[in-house]
Tab-separated table of C-alpha atoms in Angstrom:
chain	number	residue	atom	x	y	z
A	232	UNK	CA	44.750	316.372	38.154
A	233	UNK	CA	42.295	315.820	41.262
A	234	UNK	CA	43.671	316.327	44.822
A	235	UNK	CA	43.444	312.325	45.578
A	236	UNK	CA	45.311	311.630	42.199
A	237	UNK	CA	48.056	314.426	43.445
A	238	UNK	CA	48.063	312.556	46.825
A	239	UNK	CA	48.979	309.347	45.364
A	240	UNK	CA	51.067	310.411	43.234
A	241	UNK	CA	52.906	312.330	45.950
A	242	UNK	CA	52.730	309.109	48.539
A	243	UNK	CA	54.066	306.941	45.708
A	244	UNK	CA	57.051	309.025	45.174
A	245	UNK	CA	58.163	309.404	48.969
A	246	UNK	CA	58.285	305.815	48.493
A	247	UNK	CA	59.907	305.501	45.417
A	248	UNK	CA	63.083	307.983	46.833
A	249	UNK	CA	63.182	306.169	50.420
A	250	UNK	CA	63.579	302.598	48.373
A	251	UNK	CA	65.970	304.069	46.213
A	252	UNK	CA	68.079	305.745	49.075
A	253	UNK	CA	68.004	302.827	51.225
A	254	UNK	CA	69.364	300.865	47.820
A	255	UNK	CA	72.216	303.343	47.558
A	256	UNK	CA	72.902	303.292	50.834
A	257	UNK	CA	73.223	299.444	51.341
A	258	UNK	CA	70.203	298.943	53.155
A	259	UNK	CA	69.205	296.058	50.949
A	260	UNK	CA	66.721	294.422	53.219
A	261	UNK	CA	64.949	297.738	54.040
A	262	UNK	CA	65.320	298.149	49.947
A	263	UNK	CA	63.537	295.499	48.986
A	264	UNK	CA	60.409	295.859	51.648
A	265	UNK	CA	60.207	299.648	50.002
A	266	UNK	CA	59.989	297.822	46.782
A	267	UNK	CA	57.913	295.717	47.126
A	268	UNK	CA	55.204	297.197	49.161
A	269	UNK	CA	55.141	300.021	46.509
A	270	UNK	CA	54.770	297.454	43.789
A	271	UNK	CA	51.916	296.010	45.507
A	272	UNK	CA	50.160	299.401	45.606
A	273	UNK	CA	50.908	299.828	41.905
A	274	UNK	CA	49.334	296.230	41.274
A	275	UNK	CA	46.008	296.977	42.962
A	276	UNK	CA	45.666	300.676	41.266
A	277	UNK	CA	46.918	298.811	37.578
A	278	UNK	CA	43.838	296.276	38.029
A	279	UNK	CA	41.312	298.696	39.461
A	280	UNK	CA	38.312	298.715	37.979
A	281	UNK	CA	37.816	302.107	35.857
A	282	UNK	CA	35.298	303.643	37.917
A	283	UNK	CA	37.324	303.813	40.805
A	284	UNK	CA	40.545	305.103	39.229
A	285	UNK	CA	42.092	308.497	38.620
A	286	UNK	CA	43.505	306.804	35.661
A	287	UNK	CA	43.371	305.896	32.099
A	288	UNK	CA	43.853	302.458	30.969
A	289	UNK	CA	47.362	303.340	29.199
A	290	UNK	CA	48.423	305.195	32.393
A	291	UNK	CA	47.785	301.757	34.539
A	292	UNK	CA	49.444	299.473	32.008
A	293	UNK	CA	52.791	302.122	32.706
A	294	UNK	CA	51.873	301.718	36.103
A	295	UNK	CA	51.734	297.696	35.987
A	296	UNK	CA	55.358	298.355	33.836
A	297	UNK	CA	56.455	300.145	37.258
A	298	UNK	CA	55.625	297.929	39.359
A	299	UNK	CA	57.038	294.903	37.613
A	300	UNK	CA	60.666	296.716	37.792
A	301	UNK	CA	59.962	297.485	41.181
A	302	UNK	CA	59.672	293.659	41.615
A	303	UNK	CA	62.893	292.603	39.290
A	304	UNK	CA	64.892	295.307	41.063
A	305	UNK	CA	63.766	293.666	44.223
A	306	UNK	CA	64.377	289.976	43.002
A	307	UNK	CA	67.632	291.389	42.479
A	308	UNK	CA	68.183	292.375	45.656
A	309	UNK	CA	67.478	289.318	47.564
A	310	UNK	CA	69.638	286.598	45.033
A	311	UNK	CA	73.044	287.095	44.367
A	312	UNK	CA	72.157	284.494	40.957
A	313	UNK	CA	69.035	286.403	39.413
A	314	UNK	CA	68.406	285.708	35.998
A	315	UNK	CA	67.113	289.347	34.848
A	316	UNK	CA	69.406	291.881	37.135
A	317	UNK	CA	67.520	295.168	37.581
A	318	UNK	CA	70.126	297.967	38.405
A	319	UNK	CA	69.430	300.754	40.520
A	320	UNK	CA	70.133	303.485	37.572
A	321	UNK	CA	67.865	301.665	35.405
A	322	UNK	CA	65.623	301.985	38.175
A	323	UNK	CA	65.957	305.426	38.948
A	324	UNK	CA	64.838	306.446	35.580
A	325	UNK	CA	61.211	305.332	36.525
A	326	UNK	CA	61.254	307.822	39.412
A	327	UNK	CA	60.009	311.250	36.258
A	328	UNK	CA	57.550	308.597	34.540
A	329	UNK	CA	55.875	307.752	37.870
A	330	UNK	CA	56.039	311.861	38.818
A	331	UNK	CA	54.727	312.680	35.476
A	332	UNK	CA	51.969	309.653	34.403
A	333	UNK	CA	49.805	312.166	33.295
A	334	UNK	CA	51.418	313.663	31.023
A	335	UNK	CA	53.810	310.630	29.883
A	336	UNK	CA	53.645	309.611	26.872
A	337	UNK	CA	56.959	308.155	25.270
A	338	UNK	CA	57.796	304.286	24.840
A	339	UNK	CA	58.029	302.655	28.018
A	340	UNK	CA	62.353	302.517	28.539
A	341	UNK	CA	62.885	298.899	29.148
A	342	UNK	CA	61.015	295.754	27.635
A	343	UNK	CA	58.758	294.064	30.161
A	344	UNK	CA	54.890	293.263	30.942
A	345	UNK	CA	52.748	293.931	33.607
A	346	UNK	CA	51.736	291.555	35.939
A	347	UNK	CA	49.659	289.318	34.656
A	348	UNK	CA	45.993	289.719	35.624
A	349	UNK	CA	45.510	287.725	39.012
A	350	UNK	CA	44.969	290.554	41.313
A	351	UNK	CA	47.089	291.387	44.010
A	352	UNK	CA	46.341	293.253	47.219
A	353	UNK	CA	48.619	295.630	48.913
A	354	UNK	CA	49.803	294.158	52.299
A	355	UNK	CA	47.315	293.626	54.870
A	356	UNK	CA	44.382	294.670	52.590
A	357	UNK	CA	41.616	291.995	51.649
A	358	UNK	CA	39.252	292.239	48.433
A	359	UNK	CA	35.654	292.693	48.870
A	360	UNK	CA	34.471	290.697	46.344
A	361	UNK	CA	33.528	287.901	48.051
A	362	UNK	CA	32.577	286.464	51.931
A	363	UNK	CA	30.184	284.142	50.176
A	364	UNK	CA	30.345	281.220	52.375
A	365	UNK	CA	32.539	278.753	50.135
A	366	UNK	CA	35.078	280.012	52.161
A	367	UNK	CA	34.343	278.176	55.039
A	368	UNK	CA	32.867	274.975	53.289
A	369	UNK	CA	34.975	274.944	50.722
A	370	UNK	CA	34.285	275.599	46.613
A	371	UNK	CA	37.273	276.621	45.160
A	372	UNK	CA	36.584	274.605	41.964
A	373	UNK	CA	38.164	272.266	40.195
A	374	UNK	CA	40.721	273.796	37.338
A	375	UNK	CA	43.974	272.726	35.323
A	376	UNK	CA	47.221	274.336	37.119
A	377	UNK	CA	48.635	274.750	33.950
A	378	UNK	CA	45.838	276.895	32.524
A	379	UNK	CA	46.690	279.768	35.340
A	380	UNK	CA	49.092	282.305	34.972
A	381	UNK	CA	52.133	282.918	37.733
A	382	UNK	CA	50.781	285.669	40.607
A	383	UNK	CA	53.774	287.534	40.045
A	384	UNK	CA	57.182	286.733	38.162
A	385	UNK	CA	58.755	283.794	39.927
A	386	UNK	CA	55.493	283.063	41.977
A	387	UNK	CA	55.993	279.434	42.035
A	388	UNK	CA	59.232	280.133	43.413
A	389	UNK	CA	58.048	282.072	46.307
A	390	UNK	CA	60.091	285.163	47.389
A	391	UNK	CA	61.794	284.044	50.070
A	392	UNK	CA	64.981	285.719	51.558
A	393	UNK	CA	68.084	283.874	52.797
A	394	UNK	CA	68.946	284.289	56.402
A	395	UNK	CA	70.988	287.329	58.292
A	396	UNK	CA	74.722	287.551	58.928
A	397	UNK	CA	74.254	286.717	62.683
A	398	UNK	CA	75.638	289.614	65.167
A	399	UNK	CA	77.311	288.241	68.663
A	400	UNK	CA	74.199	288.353	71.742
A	401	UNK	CA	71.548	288.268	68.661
A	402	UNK	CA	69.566	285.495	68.161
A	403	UNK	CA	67.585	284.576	64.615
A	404	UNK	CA	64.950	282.805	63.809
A	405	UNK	CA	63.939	280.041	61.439
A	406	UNK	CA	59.986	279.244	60.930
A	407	UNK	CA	60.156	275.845	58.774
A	408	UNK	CA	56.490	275.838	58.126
A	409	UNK	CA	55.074	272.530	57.494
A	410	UNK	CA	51.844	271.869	56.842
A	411	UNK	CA	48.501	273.520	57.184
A	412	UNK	CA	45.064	271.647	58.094
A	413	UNK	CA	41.946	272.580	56.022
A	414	UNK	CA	38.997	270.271	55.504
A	415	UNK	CA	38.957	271.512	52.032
A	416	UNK	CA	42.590	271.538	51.580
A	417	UNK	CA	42.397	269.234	48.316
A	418	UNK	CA	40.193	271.959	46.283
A	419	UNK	CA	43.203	274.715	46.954
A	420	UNK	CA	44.549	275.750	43.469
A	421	UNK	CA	48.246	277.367	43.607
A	422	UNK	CA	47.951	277.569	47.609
A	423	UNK	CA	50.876	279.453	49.015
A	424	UNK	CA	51.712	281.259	52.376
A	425	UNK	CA	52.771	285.174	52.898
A	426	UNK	CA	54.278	285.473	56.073
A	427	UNK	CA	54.795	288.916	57.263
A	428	UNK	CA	56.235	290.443	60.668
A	429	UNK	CA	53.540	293.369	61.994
A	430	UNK	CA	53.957	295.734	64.712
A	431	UNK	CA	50.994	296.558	67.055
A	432	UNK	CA	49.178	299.234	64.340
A	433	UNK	CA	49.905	296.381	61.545
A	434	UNK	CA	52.875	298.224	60.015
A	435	UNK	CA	55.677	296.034	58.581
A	436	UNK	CA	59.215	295.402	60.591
A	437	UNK	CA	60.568	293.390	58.110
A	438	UNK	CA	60.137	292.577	54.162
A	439	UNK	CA	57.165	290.537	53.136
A	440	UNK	CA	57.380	286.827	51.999
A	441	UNK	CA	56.005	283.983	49.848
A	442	UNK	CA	56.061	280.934	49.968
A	443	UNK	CA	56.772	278.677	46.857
A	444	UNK	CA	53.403	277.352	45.934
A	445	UNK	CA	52.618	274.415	48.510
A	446	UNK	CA	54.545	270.646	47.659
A	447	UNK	CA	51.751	268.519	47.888
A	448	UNK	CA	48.136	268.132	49.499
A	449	UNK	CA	47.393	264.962	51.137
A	450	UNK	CA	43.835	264.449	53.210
A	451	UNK	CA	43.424	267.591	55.189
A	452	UNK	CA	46.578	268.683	54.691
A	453	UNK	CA	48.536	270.836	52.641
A	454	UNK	CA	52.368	270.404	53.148
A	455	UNK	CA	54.737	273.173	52.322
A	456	UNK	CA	57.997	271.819	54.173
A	457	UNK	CA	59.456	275.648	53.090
A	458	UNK	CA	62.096	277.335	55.810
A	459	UNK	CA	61.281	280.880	56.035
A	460	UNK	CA	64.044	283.304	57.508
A	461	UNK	CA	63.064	286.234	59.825
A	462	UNK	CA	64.933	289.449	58.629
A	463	UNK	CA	64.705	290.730	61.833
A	464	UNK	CA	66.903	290.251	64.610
A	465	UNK	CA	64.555	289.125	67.635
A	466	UNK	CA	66.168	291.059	70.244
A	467	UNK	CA	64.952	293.848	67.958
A	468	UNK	CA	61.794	293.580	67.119
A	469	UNK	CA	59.584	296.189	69.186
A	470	UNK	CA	57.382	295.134	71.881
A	471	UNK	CA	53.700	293.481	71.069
A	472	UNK	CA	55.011	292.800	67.431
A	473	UNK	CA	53.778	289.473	65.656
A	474	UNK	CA	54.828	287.295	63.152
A	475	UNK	CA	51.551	286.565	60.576
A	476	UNK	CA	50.847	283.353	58.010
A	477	UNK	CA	48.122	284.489	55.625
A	478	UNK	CA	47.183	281.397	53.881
A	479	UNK	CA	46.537	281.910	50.008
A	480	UNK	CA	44.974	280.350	46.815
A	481	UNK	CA	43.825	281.246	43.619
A	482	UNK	CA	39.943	281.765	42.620
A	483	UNK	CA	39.536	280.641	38.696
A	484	UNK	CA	35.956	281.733	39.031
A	485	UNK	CA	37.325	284.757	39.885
A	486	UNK	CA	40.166	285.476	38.594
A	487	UNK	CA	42.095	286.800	41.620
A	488	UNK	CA	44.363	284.989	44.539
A	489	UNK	CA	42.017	285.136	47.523
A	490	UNK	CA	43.247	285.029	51.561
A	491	UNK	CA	41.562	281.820	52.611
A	492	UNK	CA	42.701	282.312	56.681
A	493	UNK	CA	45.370	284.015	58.448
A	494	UNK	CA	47.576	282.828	61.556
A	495	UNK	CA	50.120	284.515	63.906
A	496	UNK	CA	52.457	284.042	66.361
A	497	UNK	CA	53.047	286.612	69.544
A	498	UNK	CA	56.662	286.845	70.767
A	499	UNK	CA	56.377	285.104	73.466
A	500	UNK	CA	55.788	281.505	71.561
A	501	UNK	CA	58.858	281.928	70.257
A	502	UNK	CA	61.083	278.922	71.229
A	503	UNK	CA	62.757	276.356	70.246
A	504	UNK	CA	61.031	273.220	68.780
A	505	UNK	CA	56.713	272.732	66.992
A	506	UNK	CA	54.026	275.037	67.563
A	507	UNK	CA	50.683	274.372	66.508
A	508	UNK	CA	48.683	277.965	65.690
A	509	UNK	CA	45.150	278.179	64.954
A	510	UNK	CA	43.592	279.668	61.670
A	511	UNK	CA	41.330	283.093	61.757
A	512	UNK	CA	38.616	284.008	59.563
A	513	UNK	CA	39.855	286.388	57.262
A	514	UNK	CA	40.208	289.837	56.698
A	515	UNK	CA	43.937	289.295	58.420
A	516	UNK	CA	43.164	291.493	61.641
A	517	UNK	CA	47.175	292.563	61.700
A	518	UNK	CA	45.948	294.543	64.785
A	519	UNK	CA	44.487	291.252	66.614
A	520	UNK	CA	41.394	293.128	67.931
A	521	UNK	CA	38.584	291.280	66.197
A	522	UNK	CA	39.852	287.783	65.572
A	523	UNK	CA	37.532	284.865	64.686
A	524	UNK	CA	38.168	281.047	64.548
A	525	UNK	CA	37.988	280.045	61.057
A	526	UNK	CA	36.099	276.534	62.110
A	527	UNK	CA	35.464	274.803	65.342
A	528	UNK	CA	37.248	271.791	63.885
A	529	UNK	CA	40.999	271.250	64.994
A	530	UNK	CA	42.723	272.430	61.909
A	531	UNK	CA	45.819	274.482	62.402
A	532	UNK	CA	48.775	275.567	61.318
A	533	UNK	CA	52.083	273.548	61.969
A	534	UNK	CA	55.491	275.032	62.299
A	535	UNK	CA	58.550	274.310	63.751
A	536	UNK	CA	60.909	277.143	65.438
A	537	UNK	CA	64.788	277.344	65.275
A	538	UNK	CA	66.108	279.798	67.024
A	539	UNK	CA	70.357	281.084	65.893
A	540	UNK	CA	72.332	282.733	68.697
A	541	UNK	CA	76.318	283.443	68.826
């Protein structure tokens, strides 16, 4: 085993136990962020291409098996009425396949498939496959929905979380976000949102979201009409933190889900009522040091704020 393969492996288990500990504990919302940033890291590593893996094609389909538990035990988490309940023993028995990959090689313990082959980034990290300029003038391609597989199971359901028990003094926060501009909005296959809430060095404060696949695209618009509840408490989210909208759609040329543009919102525009945000090139800059308009044209993003206090 090399000493990057060791490394992973040894980062991928921290995670694995702190998930699993906050799960035992309770801690279902800080759960279910361990989850599923660790399933997103197992994603990109499954569909890596084979010169730039430590591992052997059967070792990233058990990987891609991993991940997709780390997912269901996650959708589990977040809906009281899931259809395919993942419980935290069955989970727990992944922990000596995942610290032993290399040398694994019984049936997988429980019956499910990897996630099928759009690819999927870990937070905050963009592909580098393509900044051809189709992104900014459009290109996407025509293609049948139905002919495209889900980004993840439930994709077209989004994963979004319900809202907080509210706390007396705190104050929560519904986004409704409503539509987005683009002047290439109707070419968009499967567009959906991830909204995620950084600190200043990008790092997540709460669990990442997505958005159902959008409801409709009409002109320059693509309307989503989708509610999306901060897990956060605002009164405790830490100084220069930011709340980002990283605007998604899938590639059939490609194969993969691409980031078209990103958005955010600073803490202080948070208040009551619409906010119109403007849309940044991509790579998502979660950092906000080297942001770039996507287009001069006024397209933006549209949102409207409700803020829950006791």
């Amino acid at each position: 085993m090399s000493e990057a393969a060791r490394s992973l492996l040894q980062r991928w288990g921290a995670s694995f136990r702190k998930g699993t500990d906050f799960d035992s504990w309770g801690q279902l919302v800080e759960a279910t962020d361990e989850y599923q940033i660790l399933a997103r890291h197992l994603q990109k590593e499954a569909q890596s291409h084979p010169n730039n893996s430590e591992f052997t094609e059967d070792q990233k389909k058990t990987l891609a098996k991993i991940a997709t538990c780390l997912e269901l035990r996650s959708a589990a988490l977040q809906s009281t009425q899931s259809q395919e309940e993942f419980k935290l023993e069955d989970l727990k028995k992944l922990e000596p396949i995942l610290k032993n990959i290399f040398t694994y090689n019984k049936e997988f313990p429980f019956d499910v498939q990897p996630v099928p082959p759009r690819r999927i980034l870990a937070p905050g990290e963009e592909e580098d496959l393509e900044y051809e300029e189709d992104e900014e003038e459009g290109g996407a391609g025509a293609g049948s929905p139905d002919t495209f597989s889900a980004r993840v199971p439930g994709a077209n359901e989004g994963t979004l979380l319900p809202q907080l028990p509210s706390e007396p003094g705190m104050t929560l926060l519904t986004i409704k976000i409503e539509k987005i501009g683009l002047k290439d909005a109707g070419q968009c296959i499967d567009p959906y949102i991830t909204v995620s809430v950084k600190d200043l060095n990008g790092i997540d404060l709460t669990p990442v979201q997505d958005t159902p696949v959008a409801s409709r695209k009409e002109d320059t618009y693509i309307h989503f009409c989708v509610d999306i509840e901060i897990q956060r408490h605002i009164e405790k989210l830490t100084k220069g933190a930011a709340i980002f909208f990283e605007f998604k759609h899938y590639k059939p040329k490609k194969r993969f889900t691409s980031t078209k543009c990103f958005a955010f919102m600073e803490m202080d525009e948070i208040k009551p009522g619409p906010i119109v945000i403007e849309l940044y090139k991509k790579p998502t800059d979660f950092k906000r040091k080297k942001l770039q308009l996507l287009t001069k044209k006024p397209l933006y993003l549209h949102l409207h704020q409700t803020l829950h206090k006791e």
